[in-house]
Coordinates of C-alpha atoms and ligand atoms in Angstrom, one line a residue:
X128 CA 66.5 83.3 -2.9
X129 CA 63.3 82.1 -0.9
X130 CA 62.6 80.0 2.3
X131 CA 59.6 78.0 3.5
X132 CA 59.5 78.7 7.3
X133 CA 56.6 76.3 8.4
X134 CA 56.5 72.7 7.5
X135 CA 55.5 69.7 9.0
X136 CA 56.5 65.8 8.7
X137 CA 55.3 62.7 9.9
X138 CA 57.2 63.5 13.3
X139 CA 53.8 65.3 14.0
X140 CA 50.4 65.5 11.4
X141 CA 52.5 65.6 8.2
X142 CA 52.7 62.7 6.0
X143 CA 56.0 63.3 4.5
X144 CA 59.3 61.7 6.3
X145 CA 62.0 64.5 7.0
X146 CA 63.8 63.0 4.0
X147 CA 60.7 63.5 1.6
X148 CA 60.0 67.1 2.8
X149 CA 63.6 68.1 1.9
X150 CA 63.4 66.5 -1.7
X151 CA 60.4 68.1 -2.4
X152 CA 62.1 71.7 -0.7
X153 CA 64.9 70.9 -3.3
X154 CA 62.6 70.5 -6.4
X155 CA 60.9 73.8 -5.1
X156 CA 64.8 75.2 -5.3
X157 CA 64.4 76.8 -1.4
X158 CA 67.6 78.1 -0.2
X159 CA 66.4 77.7 3.4
X160 CA 63.4 75.8 5.4
X161 CA 62.5 75.5 8.9
X162 CA 60.7 72.1 10.0
X163 CA 57.9 73.2 12.7
X164 CA 56.2 69.8 13.8
X165 CA 53.5 70.6 16.7
X166 CA 55.4 70.2 20.1
X167 CA 58.0 68.5 19.0
X168 CA 61.7 68.9 17.6
X169 CA 62.5 64.9 17.1
X170 CA 62.3 65.4 13.4
X171 CA 65.1 68.0 13.2
X172 CA 68.2 66.2 13.1
X173 CA 66.9 63.9 10.2
X174 CA 66.0 67.0 8.2
X175 CA 69.2 68.8 9.2
X176 CA 71.0 65.5 7.7
X177 CA 68.8 66.1 4.6
X178 CA 69.3 69.4 4.0
X179 CA 73.2 69.3 4.2
X180 CA 73.1 66.5 1.4
X181 CA 70.8 68.7 -0.5
X182 CA 72.5 71.9 -0.2
X183 CA 69.5 73.8 1.7
X184 CA 69.9 75.9 4.8
X185 CA 68.1 74.3 7.8
X186 CA 66.6 76.0 10.7
X187 CA 65.7 73.7 13.5
X188 CA 62.1 74.6 14.8
X189 CA 58.7 73.7 16.5
X190 CA 55.0 74.9 16.5
X191 CA 54.1 75.0 20.1
X192 CA 50.6 74.9 20.9
X193 CA 49.6 77.6 23.7
X194 CA 46.8 79.7 24.8
X195 CA 46.3 83.1 26.1
X196 CA 43.3 84.5 27.5
X197 CA 41.5 81.3 26.6
X198 CA 42.3 81.3 23.3
X199 CA 44.6 78.9 21.5
X200 CA 47.5 80.4 19.5
X201 CA 50.2 78.7 17.9
X202 CA 54.0 79.7 18.4
X203 CA 56.7 78.9 15.8
X204 CA 59.9 78.5 17.6
X205 CA 63.2 79.1 15.3
X206 CA 67.0 78.5 16.0
X207 CA 66.0 76.5 19.3
X208 CA 68.7 74.2 20.6
X209 CA 66.9 71.0 19.7
X210 CA 69.0 69.1 22.8
X211 CA 67.8 71.8 25.3
X212 CA 67.0 69.7 28.4
X213 CA 63.7 72.0 29.6
X214 CA 62.6 72.3 25.7
X215 CA 62.8 68.4 25.9
X216 CA 60.9 68.3 29.3
X217 CA 58.2 70.4 28.2
X218 CA 57.4 69.1 24.8
X219 CA 57.2 65.3 26.4
X220 CA 55.0 67.0 28.9
X221 CA 52.3 68.2 25.7
X222 CA 53.2 64.8 23.8
X223 CA 51.9 62.8 26.6
X224 CA 48.7 65.1 26.8
X225 CA 48.1 64.7 23.1
X226 CA 48.5 61.0 23.7
X227 CA 45.8 60.9 26.6
X228 CA 43.6 63.5 24.4
X229 CA 43.7 60.7 21.7
X230 CA 42.8 58.0 24.0
X231 CA 40.0 60.5 25.3
X232 CA 38.6 61.0 21.9
X233 CA 38.2 57.3 21.1
X234 CA 36.7 56.7 24.4
X235 CA 33.9 59.4 23.3
X236 CA 33.7 57.7 19.9
X237 CA 33.1 54.4 21.2
X238 CA 30.6 55.9 23.4
X239 CA 28.8 56.8 20.4
X240 CA 28.9 53.2 19.0
X241 CA 31.8 53.9 16.7
X242 CA 34.2 51.0 16.9
X243 CA 37.5 52.5 16.6
X244 CA 40.6 51.5 18.7
X245 CA 43.1 53.7 20.3
X246 CA 45.9 51.5 19.4
X247 CA 45.1 51.6 15.3
X248 CA 45.4 55.5 16.0
X249 CA 48.8 54.9 17.6
X250 CA 50.1 52.5 15.1
X251 CA 48.8 55.1 12.2
X252 CA 50.2 58.0 13.9
X253 CA 53.5 56.5 14.5
X254 CA 55.0 59.3 16.4
X255 CA 55.1 61.3 20.0
X256 CA 52.9 64.1 18.8
X257 CA 49.8 62.6 17.7
X258 CA 46.7 65.1 16.8
X259 CA 43.1 65.0 15.3
X260 CA 44.3 64.4 11.8
X261 CA 45.6 61.1 12.9
X262 CA 41.9 60.3 14.4
X263 CA 40.4 61.5 11.4
X264 CA 42.8 59.4 9.1
X265 CA 41.9 56.2 11.3
X266 CA 38.0 56.9 11.0
X267 CA 38.8 57.0 7.5
X268 CA 40.9 53.7 7.1
X269 CA 38.1 52.1 9.3
X270 CA 35.6 53.2 6.2
X271 CA 33.7 55.1 9.2
X272 CA 34.2 58.3 7.5
X273 CA 34.7 58.9 3.9
X274 CA 36.9 61.9 3.9
X275 CA 39.0 63.8 6.7
X276 CA 36.9 66.6 6.2
X277 CA 33.8 64.2 7.2
X278 CA 35.5 63.2 10.1
X279 CA 36.3 66.6 11.3
X280 CA 32.8 68.1 10.5
X281 CA 30.8 64.8 12.2
X282 CA 33.3 64.1 15.0
X283 CA 36.4 66.0 15.7
X284 CA 35.8 70.0 15.1
X285 CA 35.4 72.2 18.7
X286 CA 32.1 71.1 20.1
X287 CA 31.8 67.9 17.9
X288 CA 30.9 64.6 20.3
X289 CA 34.2 63.3 19.7
X290 CA 35.9 66.7 20.3
X291 CA 37.9 67.0 23.6
X292 CA 39.8 70.2 24.7
X293 CA 43.5 70.3 24.7
X294 CA 45.4 71.5 27.8
X295 CA 48.1 74.0 26.5
X296 CA 51.2 75.8 27.9
X297 CA 50.7 80.0 28.2
X298 CA 52.0 81.8 25.5
X299 CA 53.8 83.7 27.9
X300 CA 55.8 80.8 29.1
X301 CA 56.0 79.5 26.0
X302 CA 58.1 82.6 24.8
X303 CA 60.1 82.2 27.7
X304 CA 61.2 78.8 27.1
X305 CA 61.7 79.3 23.7
X306 CA 64.4 82.1 24.5
X307 CA 65.7 80.0 27.2
X308 CA 66.5 77.1 24.5
X309 CA 68.3 79.9 22.6
X310 CA 65.5 80.6 20.0
X311 CA 63.0 83.3 18.4
X312 CA 59.4 83.2 19.2
X313 CA 56.9 84.1 16.4
X314 CA 53.3 84.4 16.3
X315 CA 52.0 81.8 13.6
X316 CA 49.0 82.4 11.2
X317 CA 47.5 85.1 13.3
X318 CA 45.0 85.5 10.5
X319 CA 43.3 82.5 11.2
X320 CA 43.2 83.0 15.1
X321 CA 41.2 86.7 14.8
X322 CA 42.5 87.5 18.1
X323 CA 44.8 90.6 17.3
X324 CA 44.2 92.0 20.8
X325 CA 46.4 89.6 22.2
X326 CA 49.8 90.7 20.3
X327 CA 50.5 93.6 22.5
X328 CA 50.2 91.4 25.4
X329 CA 52.8 88.8 23.6
X330 CA 55.0 91.8 22.5
X331 CA 55.4 92.8 26.3
X332 CA 56.4 89.3 26.7
X333 CA 59.0 89.5 24.0
X334 CA 57.8 88.1 21.2
X335 CA 60.0 88.6 18.3
X336 CA 57.9 87.8 14.7
X337 CA 54.9 87.1 13.1
X338 CA 54.0 85.1 10.3
X339 CA 52.6 87.5 7.8
X340 CA 52.7 85.3 4.6
X341 CA 50.7 81.9 5.2
X342 CA 48.7 79.5 2.9
X343 CA 45.5 80.9 4.2
X344 CA 46.3 84.7 4.4
X345 CA 45.1 87.0 1.5
X346 CA 47.3 89.6 0.4
X347 CA 45.1 92.0 2.7
X348 CA 45.9 90.0 5.5
X349 CA 49.4 89.6 4.8
X350 CA 49.7 93.6 4.6
X351 CA 47.9 93.8 7.7
X352 CA 50.2 91.9 9.7
X353 CA 53.0 93.3 7.8
X354 CA 52.1 96.8 9.0
X355 CA 51.4 95.1 12.5
X356 CA 55.1 93.9 12.4
X357 CA 56.2 97.2 11.4
X358 CA 54.3 98.9 14.4
X359 CA 55.7 96.7 16.9
X360 CA 59.2 96.2 15.7
X361 CA 58.8 92.8 15.0
X362 CA 60.4 90.4 12.5
X363 CA 58.4 89.0 9.5
X364 CA 57.9 85.2 8.5
X365 CA 56.2 83.2 6.2
X366 CA 55.6 79.8 5.3
X367 CA 53.4 77.1 3.6
X368 CA 52.3 75.1 6.6
X369 CA 52.4 72.3 4.3
X370 CA 51.3 68.8 5.9
X371 CA 52.0 66.8 3.0
X372 CA 49.1 65.0 1.3
X373 CA 47.1 65.2 4.3
X374 CA 45.1 68.1 3.5
X375 CA 44.5 67.2 -0.3
X376 CA 47.6 68.6 -2.0
X377 CA 51.2 69.5 -0.8
X378 CA 51.2 73.4 -0.3
X379 CA 55.3 73.5 -0.2
X380 CA 56.2 75.9 -2.9
X381 CA 53.1 78.0 -2.5
X382 CA 54.7 80.5 -0.4
X383 CA 57.9 82.0 -1.1
X384 CA 59.3 84.2 1.9
X385 CA 62.2 86.2 0.4
X386 CA 65.7 85.3 1.8
X387 CA 66.1 88.8 3.1
X388 CA 63.6 87.6 6.3
X389 CA 65.8 85.1 6.8
X390 CA 68.8 87.1 7.4
X391 CA 67.0 89.4 9.7
X392 CA 66.2 86.6 12.0
X393 CA 69.8 85.3 11.9
X394 CA 70.8 88.5 12.8
X395 CA 68.3 88.8 15.8
X396 CA 69.8 85.6 16.9
X397 CA 73.2 86.4 17.0
X398 CA 72.4 90.0 18.9
X399 CA 70.7 88.2 21.5
X400 CA 73.7 85.4 21.9
X401 CA 75.9 88.3 21.8
X402 CA 74.2 90.4 24.3
X403 CA 73.7 87.1 27.2
X404 CA 77.2 86.2 26.6
X405 CA 78.5 90.0 27.2
X406 CA 76.2 90.0 30.2
X407 CA 73.5 92.7 31.0
X408 CA 75.4 96.2 29.8
Ligands
AMP629 P1 45.3 69.1 17.2 O1 46.5 69.8 17.3 O2 45.2 67.7 17.6 O3 44.2 69.9 17.8 O4 44.6 69.0 15.6 C1 44.6 70.4 14.6 C2 45.2 69.8 13.3 O5 44.1 69.6 12.6 C3 45.8 71.1 12.5 O6 47.2 70.9 11.6 C4 44.5 71.4 11.5 O7 45.1 72.0 10.6 C5 44.0 70.1 11.6 N1 42.6 70.5 11.3 C6 41.7 70.9 11.6 N2 40.5 71.3 11.0 C7 40.5 70.0 10.1 C8 39.6 69.8 8.7 N3 38.5 70.1 8.7 N4 40.5 68.6 7.7 C9 41.8 68.6 7.9 N5 42.7 68.9 9.1 C10 41.8 69.7 9.7
ZN630 ZN1 49.3 70.1 12.0
FE631 FE1 49.0 76.1 13.4
FE632 FE1 51.3 74.2 11.4

C-alpha cells in the first residue's frame, strides 16, 4: 500500500481537475492521497468526493508559502479542517496577494513592451491562487515565449525583469495556524531549499514532519532527511509534487510513500486531538 502526499490541481498551478487527479491516483493504485494546492484548500471537497467514489483514502491539505529568516519555504498542511474560519481568512489574504502580484508582474512585462493582458492570465488561471506558472502559460499562449522554461528564464525567475517578490506568511505563524486548524505541519522538499539551518527553529515552533521523499530528492538527499527526521523526532512524508501536464510529464506515480507513514500521521493527529480535548494534563 502506497500514498502520494504532495499533489496540485487547477485550484492552484496544476493542470488536472481534482477528478482527473484522482483518476490518475486510481490508475497508479494509490491507497491514499493528499491534495496540497498552493495557499488554498478549495479543491479538497471535490477531491474528497472523487476519492470516495474511487475507494481512495483522502487527506485534506495545502502547501503554504512561508518564510523564515528571509528564505522562502513551503509548509505542507495535512488533516486541516477545510472550513476552519481563520485558515480560510489567512489563505484568502495570500490569494489576494498572489492576484496583485500577477498584476504587478504583467505591468513590469508591459513596461518592457510585452503586450500581455492581466485578464488573459486570470482567465487562463481560472482560480483564486494564481502563480508564475500561469503567467508563463499566458506568455506561451500569446506566442511571446516558446516554452514555460523560456518564460521563466527570460522573465519570471528571481531577479529577471518580470519577477516580483511575494509577501509571505512567517513559517512560525503558519505552523501555529495549521495546528489551530487541527492539522500537522510538514516542511516541503527541504532538499530544494538548502536551508537546513532553519530546521531546529521550525522544530521549536512545533513542526510535525519533513518531506523526505520528493521527485527532486535523490536517494542520498532522502537519506539525509530521514536521518534529520530521526534526530528531531519528525514524521516522514513524501509525494511527487505532480502539477499535471504543466511540467512536461505527469509526476504522479513516481514517488510511492509506504502507507505506514500515513498511519503514523493519523496516529499523531488523533493523539493531538485527544490531548486538546482532555485539556493540559
Ligand atoms: P509562485 O508560487 O508564483 O512563485 O510560482 C512558483 C511555481 O513556479 C512553483 O510551482 C515552481 O515549481 C514553478 N516554477 C519555478 N521555476 C519554473 C520553471 N523554470 N519552469 C516551470 N515552472 C517553474
Ligand atoms: Zn506549484
Ligand atoms: Fe513547493
Ligand atoms: Fe508543490
